[in-house]
Amino acid sequence: ISPTLGPKAGGTVLTIQGHHLDISTGPQVLVAGQVCTVHSISDETLVCITTPSDMPTSGPVLLTWDRATRHATSLFTYTENPTVTDISPKTGFYSGGTVLNVTGVNLHSVAHPRLNFS
């Protein structure tokens, strides 16, 4: 599985590699006890989006087709949500191009971070 961790807010795009993943009509995927909504599936790749967890936790990734369940070899860990504590510099050019330094905690838990400014 990749990645093996994500924030407890959910929304992590989880990729599961294997064989014959599309053998039946849509498997149910559980990640650390939470539903992972299947986005796409092929013979060797399943992509799902994690749903929120009430607390940070680790657990198995389970795929269930009909009455057969398989466990991924790696665990998935829900971490505390990322928190930005500082962004510098505080000003930049209207035309853009300013390199920003973002500091905070649990920033590593987001695979594709995005900043939105308004």
Coordinates of N, CA and C in Angstrom, one line a residue:
I1 N 0.8 -1.2 0.0 CA 0.0 0.0 0.0 C 0.9 1.2 0.0
S2 N 0.3 2.3 -0.5 CA 1.1 3.6 -0.5 C 0.1 4.7 -0.6
P3 N 0.2 5.7 0.3 CA 1.2 5.8 1.4 C 0.7 4.9 2.6
T4 N 1.5 4.8 3.6 CA 1.2 4.0 4.8 C 0.7 4.9 5.9
L5 N 0.5 6.2 5.7 CA 0.0 7.0 6.7 C -0.8 8.2 6.1
G6 N -1.7 8.8 6.9 CA -2.4 9.9 6.4 C -3.1 10.6 7.6
P7 N -3.6 11.8 7.4 CA -4.3 12.5 8.6 C -5.6 11.9 8.9
K8 N -6.0 12.0 10.2 CA -7.2 11.5 10.7 C -8.5 12.2 10.0
A9 N -8.3 13.3 9.4 CA -9.3 14.0 8.7 C -9.8 13.2 7.5
G10 N -9.0 12.2 7.0 CA -9.3 11.4 5.8 C -8.9 12.2 4.6
G11 N -9.3 11.6 3.4 CA -9.0 12.2 2.2 C -7.6 11.7 1.5
T12 N -7.0 10.8 2.2 CA -5.7 10.3 1.6 C -6.0 9.4 0.5
V13 N -5.4 9.6 -0.6 CA -5.5 8.7 -1.8 C -4.6 7.5 -1.6
L14 N -5.2 6.4 -1.3 CA -4.5 5.1 -1.0 C -4.4 4.2 -2.2
T15 N -3.2 3.8 -2.6 CA -3.0 2.9 -3.7 C -2.6 1.5 -3.2
I16 N -3.4 0.5 -3.6 CA -3.1 -0.9 -3.2 C -2.7 -1.7 -4.4
Q17 N -1.6 -2.3 -4.4 CA -1.1 -3.1 -5.5 C -1.3 -4.6 -5.2
G18 N -1.6 -5.4 -6.2 CA -1.8 -6.8 -6.0 C -2.1 -7.5 -7.3
H19 N -2.8 -8.6 -7.2 CA -3.2 -9.3 -8.4 C -4.6 -9.7 -8.4
H20 N -5.3 -9.6 -9.5 CA -6.7 -10.0 -9.6 C -7.6 -9.2 -8.7
L21 N -7.3 -7.9 -8.5 CA -8.1 -7.1 -7.6 C -9.5 -6.8 -8.1
D22 N -9.7 -6.9 -9.4 CA -11.0 -6.6 -10.0 C -11.7 -7.9 -10.3
I23 N -11.5 -9.0 -9.5 CA -12.0 -10.3 -9.8 C -13.6 -10.3 -9.6
S24 N -14.1 -9.4 -8.8 CA -15.5 -9.4 -8.4 C -16.0 -8.0 -8.5
T25 N -17.3 -7.8 -8.4 CA -17.9 -6.5 -8.4 C -17.5 -5.7 -7.2
G26 N -16.5 -4.9 -7.3 CA -16.1 -3.9 -6.3 C -15.9 -4.5 -4.9
P27 N -14.7 -4.6 -4.4 CA -14.5 -5.1 -3.1 C -14.8 -4.0 -2.1
Q28 N -15.0 -4.4 -0.9 CA -15.1 -3.4 0.2 C -13.7 -3.3 0.8
V29 N -13.3 -2.0 1.1 CA -12.0 -1.8 1.6 C -12.1 -1.1 3.0
L30 N -11.5 -1.7 4.0 CA -11.4 -1.1 5.3 C -9.9 -0.8 5.7
V31 N -9.7 0.4 6.1 CA -8.4 0.9 6.5 C -8.4 1.3 8.0
A32 N -7.7 0.5 8.8 CA -7.7 0.7 10.2 C -9.1 0.8 10.8
G33 N -10.0 0.0 10.3 CA -11.4 0.0 10.7 C -12.3 1.0 10.1
Q34 N -11.8 1.8 9.2 CA -12.6 2.8 8.5 C -12.8 2.5 7.1
V35 N -13.9 2.8 6.5 CA -14.2 2.5 5.1 C -13.3 3.4 4.2
C36 N -12.7 2.8 3.2 CA -11.9 3.5 2.2 C -12.8 3.4 0.9
T37 N -13.2 4.6 0.4 CA -14.1 4.6 -0.8 C -13.3 4.3 -2.0
V38 N -13.7 3.2 -2.7 CA -13.0 2.8 -4.0 C -13.2 3.9 -5.0
H39 N -12.1 4.4 -5.6 CA -12.2 5.4 -6.7 C -12.0 4.7 -8.0
S40 N -11.0 3.8 -8.1 CA -10.8 3.1 -9.4 C -10.2 1.7 -9.0
I41 N -10.3 0.8 -10.0 CA -9.8 -0.6 -9.8 C -9.5 -1.2 -11.1
S42 N -8.3 -1.9 -11.1 CA -7.9 -2.7 -12.3 C -7.4 -4.0 -11.8
D43 N -6.9 -4.8 -12.6 CA -6.4 -6.1 -12.2 C -5.3 -6.0 -11.1
E44 N -4.4 -5.1 -11.2 CA -3.3 -5.0 -10.3 C -3.3 -3.8 -9.4
T45 N -4.2 -2.8 -9.6 CA -4.2 -1.6 -8.8 C -5.6 -1.2 -8.3
L46 N -5.7 -0.9 -7.0 CA -7.0 -0.4 -6.5 C -6.6 1.0 -5.8
V47 N -7.4 2.0 -6.1 CA -7.2 3.3 -5.5 C -8.5 3.6 -4.8
C48 N -8.3 4.0 -3.5 CA -9.4 4.4 -2.7 C -9.1 5.6 -1.9
I49 N -10.1 6.3 -1.3 CA -10.0 7.5 -0.6 C -10.4 7.3 0.9
T50 N -9.4 7.5 1.8 CA -9.7 7.2 3.2 C -10.8 8.2 3.7
T51 N -11.6 7.6 4.6 CA -12.6 8.4 5.3 C -12.1 8.8 6.7
P52 N -12.7 9.8 7.4 CA -12.1 10.3 8.7 C -12.1 9.2 9.7
S53 N -11.2 9.3 10.7 CA -11.1 8.5 11.9 C -11.2 9.4 13.1
D54 N -11.9 9.0 14.1 CA -12.1 9.8 15.3 C -10.8 10.1 16.0
M55 N -9.8 9.2 15.9 CA -8.5 9.5 16.6 C -7.4 8.9 15.8
P56 N -6.2 9.3 16.1 CA -5.0 8.6 15.5 C -5.0 7.2 15.9
T57 N -4.7 6.3 14.9 CA -4.7 4.9 15.1 C -4.0 4.2 14.0
S58 N -3.5 3.0 14.2 CA -2.9 2.1 13.1 C -3.8 0.9 13.0
G59 N -3.8 0.3 11.8 CA -4.5 -0.9 11.7 C -4.3 -1.5 10.3
P60 N -4.9 -2.7 10.1 CA -4.7 -3.4 8.8 C -5.5 -2.8 7.7
V61 N -5.1 -3.1 6.5 CA -5.9 -2.8 5.3 C -6.5 -4.1 4.8
L62 N -7.9 -4.1 4.8 CA -8.6 -5.3 4.5 C -9.4 -5.1 3.2
L63 N -9.3 -6.1 2.3 CA -10.1 -6.1 1.1 C -11.0 -7.3 1.2
T64 N -12.3 -7.1 1.0 CA -13.3 -8.1 1.0 C -14.1 -8.2 -0.3
W65 N -14.0 -9.3 -0.9 CA -14.9 -9.6 -2.1 C -15.8 -10.7 -1.7
D66 N -17.1 -10.5 -1.9 CA -18.1 -11.5 -1.6 C -17.8 -12.0 -0.1
R67 N -17.4 -13.2 0.1 CA -17.1 -13.7 1.5 C -15.6 -13.9 1.7
A68 N -14.7 -13.5 0.8 CA -13.3 -13.7 0.9 C -12.6 -12.4 1.4
T69 N -11.8 -12.4 2.4 CA -11.1 -11.3 2.9 C -9.6 -11.5 2.8
R70 N -8.9 -10.4 2.3 CA -7.4 -10.5 2.2 C -6.9 -9.3 3.0
H71 N -5.7 -9.5 3.6 CA -5.0 -8.4 4.4 C -3.8 -8.0 3.6
A72 N -3.7 -6.6 3.5 CA -2.4 -6.1 2.9 C -1.3 -6.4 3.9
T73 N -0.1 -6.4 3.4 CA 1.1 -6.8 4.2 C 1.5 -5.6 5.1
S74 N 1.1 -4.4 4.8 CA 1.4 -3.2 5.6 C 0.2 -2.7 6.4
L75 N 0.5 -2.0 7.5 CA -0.6 -1.3 8.2 C -0.7 0.1 7.7
F76 N -1.8 0.7 7.9 CA -2.0 2.1 7.6 C -2.2 2.8 9.0
T77 N -1.6 4.0 9.1 CA -1.6 4.8 10.3 C -2.3 6.1 10.0
Y78 N -3.4 6.4 10.8 CA -4.0 7.7 10.9 C -3.2 8.5 11.9
T79 N -2.7 9.7 11.4 CA -2.0 10.6 12.3 C -2.8 11.8 12.7
E80 N -2.4 12.5 13.7 CA -3.0 13.8 14.0 C -3.0 14.6 12.7
N81 N -4.0 15.5 12.5 CA -4.1 16.3 11.3 C -2.9 17.3 11.3
P82 N -2.4 17.7 10.1 CA -1.4 18.6 10.1 C -1.8 20.0 10.5
T83 N -0.9 20.7 11.1 CA -1.2 22.1 11.6 C 0.0 23.0 11.2
V84 N -0.3 24.1 10.5 CA 0.7 25.1 10.0 C 0.9 26.0 11.2
T85 N 2.1 26.2 11.6 CA 2.4 27.2 12.7 C 3.0 28.5 12.2
D86 N 3.6 28.5 11.0 CA 4.2 29.7 10.4 C 4.4 29.6 8.9
I87 N 4.2 30.7 8.3 CA 4.6 30.8 6.8 C 5.4 32.1 6.7
S88 N 6.5 31.9 6.0 CA 7.4 33.1 5.8 C 7.9 33.0 4.4
P89 N 8.2 34.2 3.8 CA 7.9 35.5 4.3 C 6.4 35.9 4.3
K90 N 6.1 36.9 5.0 CA 4.7 37.3 5.2 C 4.2 38.2 4.0
T91 N 5.1 38.6 3.2 CA 4.7 39.4 2.0 C 5.4 38.9 0.8
G92 N 4.9 39.2 -0.4 CA 5.5 38.8 -1.6 C 5.0 39.7 -2.7
F93 N 5.5 39.4 -3.9 CA 5.1 40.2 -5.1 C 3.7 39.8 -5.6
Y94 N 3.0 40.8 -6.1 CA 1.7 40.4 -6.7 C 1.8 39.5 -7.9
S95 N 2.9 39.6 -8.6 CA 3.2 38.8 -9.8 C 3.5 37.4 -9.5
G96 N 3.7 37.1 -8.2 CA 4.1 35.7 -7.8 C 5.5 35.4 -7.8
G97 N 5.9 34.2 -7.6 CA 7.3 33.8 -7.7 C 8.0 33.8 -6.3
T98 N 7.3 34.2 -5.2 CA 7.9 34.2 -3.9 C 8.0 32.7 -3.4
V99 N 9.1 32.3 -2.9 CA 9.3 31.0 -2.3 C 8.8 31.1 -0.9
L100 N 7.9 30.2 -0.5 CA 7.4 30.2 0.9 C 8.0 29.1 1.7
N101 N 8.3 29.4 2.9 CA 8.7 28.4 3.9 C 7.6 28.1 4.9
V102 N 7.1 26.9 4.9 CA 5.9 26.5 5.7 C 6.4 25.6 6.8
T103 N 6.1 26.0 8.1 CA 6.5 25.1 9.2 C 5.3 24.7 10.0
G104 N 5.3 23.6 10.6 CA 4.2 23.1 11.4 C 4.5 21.7 11.9
V105 N 3.4 21.0 12.3 CA 3.5 19.7 12.8 C 2.6 18.7 12.0
N106 N 3.1 17.5 11.8 CA 2.4 16.5 11.0 C 2.2 16.9 9.6
L107 N 3.1 17.7 9.1 CA 3.0 18.1 7.7 C 3.3 16.9 6.8
H108 N 4.1 16.0 7.3 CA 4.5 14.8 6.5 C 3.3 13.8 6.2
S109 N 2.2 14.0 6.9 CA 1.1 13.1 6.8 C 0.2 13.3 5.6
V110 N 0.5 14.4 4.8 CA -0.2 14.8 3.6 C 0.6 14.5 2.4
A111 N 0.1 13.6 1.6 CA 0.9 13.2 0.4 C 1.1 14.3 -0.6
H112 N 0.1 15.1 -0.9 CA 0.1 16.2 -1.9 C -0.4 17.4 -1.2
P113 N 0.4 18.1 -0.4 CA -0.1 19.3 0.3 C -0.4 20.5 -0.7
R114 N -1.4 21.3 -0.4 CA -1.8 22.4 -1.1 C -2.0 23.6 -0.2
L115 N -1.7 24.8 -0.6 CA -2.0 26.0 0.2 C -2.9 26.8 -0.6
N116 N -4.0 27.3 0.0 CA -4.9 28.2 -0.6 C -4.9 29.5 0.1
F117 N -4.7 30.6 -0.7 CA -4.7 31.9 -0.1 C -5.9 32.7 -0.6
S118 N -6.5 33.4 0.3 CA -7.6 34.3 -0.1 C -7.5 35.7 0.5

